[in-house]
mmCIF file of C-alpha atoms in Angstrom:
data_model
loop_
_atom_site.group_PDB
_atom_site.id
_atom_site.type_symbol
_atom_site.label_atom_id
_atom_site.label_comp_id
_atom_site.label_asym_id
_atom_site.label_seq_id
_atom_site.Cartn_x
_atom_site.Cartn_y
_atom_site.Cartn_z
ATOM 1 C CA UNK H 1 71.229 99.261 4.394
ATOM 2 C CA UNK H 2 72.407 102.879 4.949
ATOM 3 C CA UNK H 3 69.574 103.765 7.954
ATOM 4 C CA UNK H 4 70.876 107.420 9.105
ATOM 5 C CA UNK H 5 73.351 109.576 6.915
ATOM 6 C CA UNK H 6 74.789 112.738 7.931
ATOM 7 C CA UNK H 7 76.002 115.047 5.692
ATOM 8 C CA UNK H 8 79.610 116.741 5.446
ATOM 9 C CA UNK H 9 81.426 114.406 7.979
ATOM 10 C CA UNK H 10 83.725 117.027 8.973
ATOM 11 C CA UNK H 11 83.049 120.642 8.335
ATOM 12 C CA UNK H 12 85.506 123.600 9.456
ATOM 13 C CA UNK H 13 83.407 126.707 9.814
ATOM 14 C CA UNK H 14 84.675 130.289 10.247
ATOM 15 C CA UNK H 15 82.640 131.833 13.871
ATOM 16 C CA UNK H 16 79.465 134.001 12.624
ATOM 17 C CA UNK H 17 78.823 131.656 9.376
ATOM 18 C CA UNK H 18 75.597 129.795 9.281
ATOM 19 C CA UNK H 19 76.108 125.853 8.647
ATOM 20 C CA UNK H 20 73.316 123.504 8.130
ATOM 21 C CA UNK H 21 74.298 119.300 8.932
ATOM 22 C CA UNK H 22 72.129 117.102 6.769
ATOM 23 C CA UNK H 23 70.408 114.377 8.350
ATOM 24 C CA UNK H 24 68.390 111.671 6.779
ATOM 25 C CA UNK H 25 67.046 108.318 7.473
ATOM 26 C CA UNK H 26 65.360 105.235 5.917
ATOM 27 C CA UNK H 27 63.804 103.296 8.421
ATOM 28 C CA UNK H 28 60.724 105.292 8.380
ATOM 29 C CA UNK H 29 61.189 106.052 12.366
ATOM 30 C CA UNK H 30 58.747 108.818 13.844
ATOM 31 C CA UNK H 31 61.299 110.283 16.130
ATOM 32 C CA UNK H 32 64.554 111.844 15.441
ATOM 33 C CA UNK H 33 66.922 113.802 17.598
ATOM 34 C CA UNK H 34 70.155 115.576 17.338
ATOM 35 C CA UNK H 35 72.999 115.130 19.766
ATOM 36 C CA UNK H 36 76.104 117.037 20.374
ATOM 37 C CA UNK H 37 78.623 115.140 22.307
ATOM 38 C CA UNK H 38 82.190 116.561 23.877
ATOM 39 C CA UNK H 39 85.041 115.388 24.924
ATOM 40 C CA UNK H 40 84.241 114.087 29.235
ATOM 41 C CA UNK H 41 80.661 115.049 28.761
ATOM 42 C CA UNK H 42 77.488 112.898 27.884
ATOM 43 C CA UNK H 43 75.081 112.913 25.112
ATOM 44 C CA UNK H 44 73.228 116.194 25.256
ATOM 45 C CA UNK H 45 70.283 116.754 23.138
ATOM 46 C CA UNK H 46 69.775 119.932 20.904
ATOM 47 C CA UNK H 47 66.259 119.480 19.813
ATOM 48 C CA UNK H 48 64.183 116.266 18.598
ATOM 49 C CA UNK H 49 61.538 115.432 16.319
ATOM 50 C CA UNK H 50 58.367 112.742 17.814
ATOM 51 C CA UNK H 51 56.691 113.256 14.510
ATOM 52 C CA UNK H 52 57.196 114.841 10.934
ATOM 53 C CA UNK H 53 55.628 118.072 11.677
ATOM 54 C CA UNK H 54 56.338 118.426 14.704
ATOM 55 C CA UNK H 55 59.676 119.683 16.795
ATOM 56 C CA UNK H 56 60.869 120.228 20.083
ATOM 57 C CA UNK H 57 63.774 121.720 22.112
ATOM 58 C CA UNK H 58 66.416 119.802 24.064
ATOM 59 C CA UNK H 59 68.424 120.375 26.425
ATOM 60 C CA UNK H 60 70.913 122.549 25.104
ATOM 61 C CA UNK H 61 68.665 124.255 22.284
ATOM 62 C CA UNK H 62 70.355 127.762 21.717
ATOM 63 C CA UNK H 63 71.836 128.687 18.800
ATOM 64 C CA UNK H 64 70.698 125.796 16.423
ATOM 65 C CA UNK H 65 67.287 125.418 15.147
ATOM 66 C CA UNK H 66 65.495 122.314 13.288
ATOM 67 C CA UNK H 67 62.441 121.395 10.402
ATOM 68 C CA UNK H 68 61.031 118.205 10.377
ATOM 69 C CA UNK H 69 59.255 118.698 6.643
ATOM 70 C CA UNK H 70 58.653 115.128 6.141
ATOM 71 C CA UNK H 71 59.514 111.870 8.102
ATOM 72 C CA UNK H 72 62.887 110.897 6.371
ATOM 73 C CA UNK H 73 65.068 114.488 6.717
ATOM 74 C CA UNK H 74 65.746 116.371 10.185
ATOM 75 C CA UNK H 75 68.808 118.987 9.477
ATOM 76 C CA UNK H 76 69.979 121.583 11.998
ATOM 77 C CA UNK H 77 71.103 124.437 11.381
ATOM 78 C CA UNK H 78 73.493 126.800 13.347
ATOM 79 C CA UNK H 79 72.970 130.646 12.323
ATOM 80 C CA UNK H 80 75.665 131.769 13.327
ATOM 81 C CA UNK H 81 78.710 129.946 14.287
ATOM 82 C CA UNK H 82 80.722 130.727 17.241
ATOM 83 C CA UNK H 83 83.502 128.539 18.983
ATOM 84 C CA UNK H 84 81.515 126.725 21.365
ATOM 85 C CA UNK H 85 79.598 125.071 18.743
ATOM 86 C CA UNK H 86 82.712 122.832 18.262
ATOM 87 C CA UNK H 87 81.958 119.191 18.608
ATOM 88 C CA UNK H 88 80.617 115.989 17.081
ATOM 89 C CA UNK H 89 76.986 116.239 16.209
ATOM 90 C CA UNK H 90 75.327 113.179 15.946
ATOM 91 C CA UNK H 91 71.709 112.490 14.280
ATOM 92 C CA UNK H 92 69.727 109.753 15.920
ATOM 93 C CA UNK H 93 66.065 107.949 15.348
ATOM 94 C CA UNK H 94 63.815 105.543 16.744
ATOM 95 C CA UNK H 95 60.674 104.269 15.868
ATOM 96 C CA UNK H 96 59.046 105.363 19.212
ATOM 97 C CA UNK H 97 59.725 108.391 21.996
ATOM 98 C CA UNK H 98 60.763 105.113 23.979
ATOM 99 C CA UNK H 99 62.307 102.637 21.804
ATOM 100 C CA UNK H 100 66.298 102.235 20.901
ATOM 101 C CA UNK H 101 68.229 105.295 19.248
ATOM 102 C CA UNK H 102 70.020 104.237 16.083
ATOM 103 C CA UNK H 103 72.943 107.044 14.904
ATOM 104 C CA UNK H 104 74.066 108.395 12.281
ATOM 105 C CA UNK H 105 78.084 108.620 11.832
ATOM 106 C CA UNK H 106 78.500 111.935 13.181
ATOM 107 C CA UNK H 107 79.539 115.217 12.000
ATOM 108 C CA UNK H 108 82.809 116.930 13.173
ATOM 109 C CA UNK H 109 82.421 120.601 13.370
ATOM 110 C CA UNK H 110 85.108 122.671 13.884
ATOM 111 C CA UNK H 111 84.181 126.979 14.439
ATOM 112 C CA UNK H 112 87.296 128.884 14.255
ATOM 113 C CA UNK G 1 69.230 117.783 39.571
ATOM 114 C CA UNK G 2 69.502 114.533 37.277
ATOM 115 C CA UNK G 3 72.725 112.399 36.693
ATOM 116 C CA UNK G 4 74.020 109.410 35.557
ATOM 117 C CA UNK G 5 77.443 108.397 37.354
ATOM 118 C CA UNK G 6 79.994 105.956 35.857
ATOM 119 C CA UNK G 7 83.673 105.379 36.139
ATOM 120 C CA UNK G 8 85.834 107.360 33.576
ATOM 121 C CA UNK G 9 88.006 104.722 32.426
ATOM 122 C CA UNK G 10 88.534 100.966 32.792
ATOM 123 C CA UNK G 11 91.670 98.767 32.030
ATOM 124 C CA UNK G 12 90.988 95.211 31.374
ATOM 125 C CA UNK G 13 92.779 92.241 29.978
ATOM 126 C CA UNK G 14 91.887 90.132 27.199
ATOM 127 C CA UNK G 15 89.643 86.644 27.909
ATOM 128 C CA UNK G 16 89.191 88.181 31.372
ATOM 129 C CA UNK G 17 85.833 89.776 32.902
ATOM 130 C CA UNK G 18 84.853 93.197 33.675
ATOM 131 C CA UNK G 19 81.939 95.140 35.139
ATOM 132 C CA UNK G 20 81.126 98.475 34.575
ATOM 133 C CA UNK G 21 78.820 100.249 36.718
ATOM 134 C CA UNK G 22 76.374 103.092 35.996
ATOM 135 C CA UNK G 23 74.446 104.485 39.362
ATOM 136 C CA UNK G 24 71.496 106.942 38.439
ATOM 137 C CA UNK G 25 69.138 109.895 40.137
ATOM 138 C CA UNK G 26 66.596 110.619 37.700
ATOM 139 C CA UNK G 27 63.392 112.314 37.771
ATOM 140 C CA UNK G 28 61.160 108.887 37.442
ATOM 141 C CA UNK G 29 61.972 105.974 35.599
ATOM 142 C CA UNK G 30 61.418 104.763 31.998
ATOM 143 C CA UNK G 31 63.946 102.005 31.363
ATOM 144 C CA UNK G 32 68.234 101.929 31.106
ATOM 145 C CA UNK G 33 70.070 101.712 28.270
ATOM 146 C CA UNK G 34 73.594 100.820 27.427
ATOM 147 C CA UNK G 35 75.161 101.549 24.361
ATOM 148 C CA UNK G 36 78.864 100.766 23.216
ATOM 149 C CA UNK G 37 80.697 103.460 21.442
ATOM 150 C CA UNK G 38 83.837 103.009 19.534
ATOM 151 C CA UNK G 39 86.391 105.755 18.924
ATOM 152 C CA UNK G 40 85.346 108.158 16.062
ATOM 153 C CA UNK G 41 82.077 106.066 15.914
ATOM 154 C CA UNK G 42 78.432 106.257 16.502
ATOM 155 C CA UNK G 43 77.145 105.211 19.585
ATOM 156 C CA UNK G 44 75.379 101.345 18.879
ATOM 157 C CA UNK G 45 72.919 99.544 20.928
ATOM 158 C CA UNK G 46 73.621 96.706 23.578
ATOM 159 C CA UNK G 47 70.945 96.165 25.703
ATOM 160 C CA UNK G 48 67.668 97.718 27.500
ATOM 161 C CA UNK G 49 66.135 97.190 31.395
ATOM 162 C CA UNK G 50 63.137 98.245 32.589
ATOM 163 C CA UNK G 51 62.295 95.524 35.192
ATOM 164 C CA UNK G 52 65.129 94.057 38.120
ATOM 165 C CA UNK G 53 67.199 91.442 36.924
ATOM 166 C CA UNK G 54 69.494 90.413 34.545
ATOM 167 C CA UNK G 55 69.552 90.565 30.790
ATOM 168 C CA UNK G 56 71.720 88.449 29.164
ATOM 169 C CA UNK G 57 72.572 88.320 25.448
ATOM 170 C CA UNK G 58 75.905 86.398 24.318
ATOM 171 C CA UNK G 59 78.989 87.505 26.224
ATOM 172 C CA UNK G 60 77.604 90.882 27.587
ATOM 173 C CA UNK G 61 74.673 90.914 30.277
ATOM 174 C CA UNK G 62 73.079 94.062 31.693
ATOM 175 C CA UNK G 63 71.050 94.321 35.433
ATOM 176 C CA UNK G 64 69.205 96.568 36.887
ATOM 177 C CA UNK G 65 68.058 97.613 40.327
ATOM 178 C CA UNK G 66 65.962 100.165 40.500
ATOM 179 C CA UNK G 67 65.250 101.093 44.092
ATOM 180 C CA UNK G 68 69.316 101.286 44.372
ATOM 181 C CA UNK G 69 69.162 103.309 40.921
ATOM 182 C CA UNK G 70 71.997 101.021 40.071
ATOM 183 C CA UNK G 71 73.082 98.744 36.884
ATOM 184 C CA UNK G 72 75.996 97.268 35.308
ATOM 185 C CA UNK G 73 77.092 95.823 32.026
ATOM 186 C CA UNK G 74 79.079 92.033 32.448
ATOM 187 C CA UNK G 75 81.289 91.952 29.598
ATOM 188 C CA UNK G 76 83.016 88.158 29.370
ATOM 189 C CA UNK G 77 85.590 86.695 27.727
ATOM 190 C CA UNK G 78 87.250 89.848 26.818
ATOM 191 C CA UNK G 79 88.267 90.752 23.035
ATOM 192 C CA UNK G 80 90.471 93.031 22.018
ATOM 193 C CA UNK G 81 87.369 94.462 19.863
ATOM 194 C CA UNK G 82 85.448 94.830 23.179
ATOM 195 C CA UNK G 83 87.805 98.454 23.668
ATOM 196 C CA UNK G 84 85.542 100.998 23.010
ATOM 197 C CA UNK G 85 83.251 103.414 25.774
ATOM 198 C CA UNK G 86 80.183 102.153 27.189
ATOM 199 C CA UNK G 87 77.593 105.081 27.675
ATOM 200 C CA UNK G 88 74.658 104.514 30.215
ATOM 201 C CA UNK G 89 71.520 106.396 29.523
ATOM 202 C CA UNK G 90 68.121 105.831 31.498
ATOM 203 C CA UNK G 91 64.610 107.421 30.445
ATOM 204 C CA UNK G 92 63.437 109.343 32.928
ATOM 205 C CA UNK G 93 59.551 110.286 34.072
ATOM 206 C CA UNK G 94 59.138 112.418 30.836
ATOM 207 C CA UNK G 95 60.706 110.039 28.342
ATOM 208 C CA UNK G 96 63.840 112.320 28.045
ATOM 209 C CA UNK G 97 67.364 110.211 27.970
ATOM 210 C CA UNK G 98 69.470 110.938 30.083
ATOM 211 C CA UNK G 99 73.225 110.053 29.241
ATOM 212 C CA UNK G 100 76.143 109.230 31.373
ATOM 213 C CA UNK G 101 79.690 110.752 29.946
ATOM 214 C CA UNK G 102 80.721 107.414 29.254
ATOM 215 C CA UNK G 103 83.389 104.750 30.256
ATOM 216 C CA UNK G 104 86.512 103.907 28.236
ATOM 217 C CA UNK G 105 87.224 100.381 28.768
ATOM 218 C CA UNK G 106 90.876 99.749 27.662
ATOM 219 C CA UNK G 107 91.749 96.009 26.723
ATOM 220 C CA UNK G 108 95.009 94.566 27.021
ATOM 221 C CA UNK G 109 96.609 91.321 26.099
#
């Protein structure tokens, strides 16, 4: 069963391009949320999804921006790239606000 | 401010027992997570307390208590596989998780 993909799994991205990391899911969850995580830091959430239709900024929002079109895809999109958008992005769902995340692989960016 | 607290790293040894603690100071309470991460991996699911206790499942057992905002995972008989981070995360009053930076066990023979 593939439940979340992300899509490239490593990207290198020159600082001002605009990137968008693919995220899509077959479990038919409600919610979905994107993560970035760094290196002695936790989790922090970008923005999340409680419903296709329907978004909503995290805690660390600037810079990226999401759709939620229909209930299986949730990308994110960076507008323009700058350095401190390097990390590991990770896509997540669940089938409630309040039940278990389940990730996707991740997605290594790199903005030089 | 909120924060989840647990140690940086851990060293273990294998077939032994470790505990990993995760204190909290959150905004209201919606249930603990922990998840086990392994290096250039996604984070997976372990286990999930909402009420005091213990949850046990197999050789890892979670417990909460929440008027000491306080929890740890119980990781037995130690495998070599069992090296990976363990990331704490508890739902506060609004729903929103709130994640610890995670703790790298290390597992020696």
């Amino acid at each position: 069963t593939a439940g979340i993909t992300q899509a490239p799994t490593s990207q290198i991205l020159a600082a001002g391009r605009s990137m968008t990391l693919r995220c899509t899911q077959d479990m038919r969850h409600n919610a979905m949320y994107w993560y970035r995580q760094d290196l002695g830091l936790g989790l922090r959430l970008i923005h999340y999804s409680n419903t296709a239709g329907t978004t909503g900024k995290g805690e660390v929002p600037d810079g990226y921006s999401v759709s939620r079109a229909n209930t299986d895809d949730f990308p994110l999109t960076l507008a323009s790239a700058v350095p401190s958008q390097t990390s590991v992005y990770f896509c997540a769902s669940s089938d409630s606000p309040t039940g278990e995340l389940f990730f996707g692989e991740g997605s290594r960016l790199t903005v030089l | 401010g909120q924060n989840i607290d647990q140690p940086t790293e851990m060293t273990a040894t294998e077939g032994a027992i470790v505990q990993i603690n995760c204190t909290y100071q959150t905004s209201g309470f919606n249930g603990l997570f922990w998840y086990q991460q392994h290096a250039g991996e996604a984070p997976t699911f372990l286990s999930y307390n909402v009420l005091d206790g213990l949850e046990e499942k197999g050789r890892f057992s979670s417990f909460l208590s929440r008027s000491k905002g306080y929890s740890y995972l119980l990781l037995k008989e130690l495998q070599m596989k069992d090296s990976a981070s363990y990331l704490c995360a508890v739902r506060d009053g609004n729903y929103q998780l709130i994640w610890g930076a995670g703790t790298k066990l290390i597992i020696k023979p």
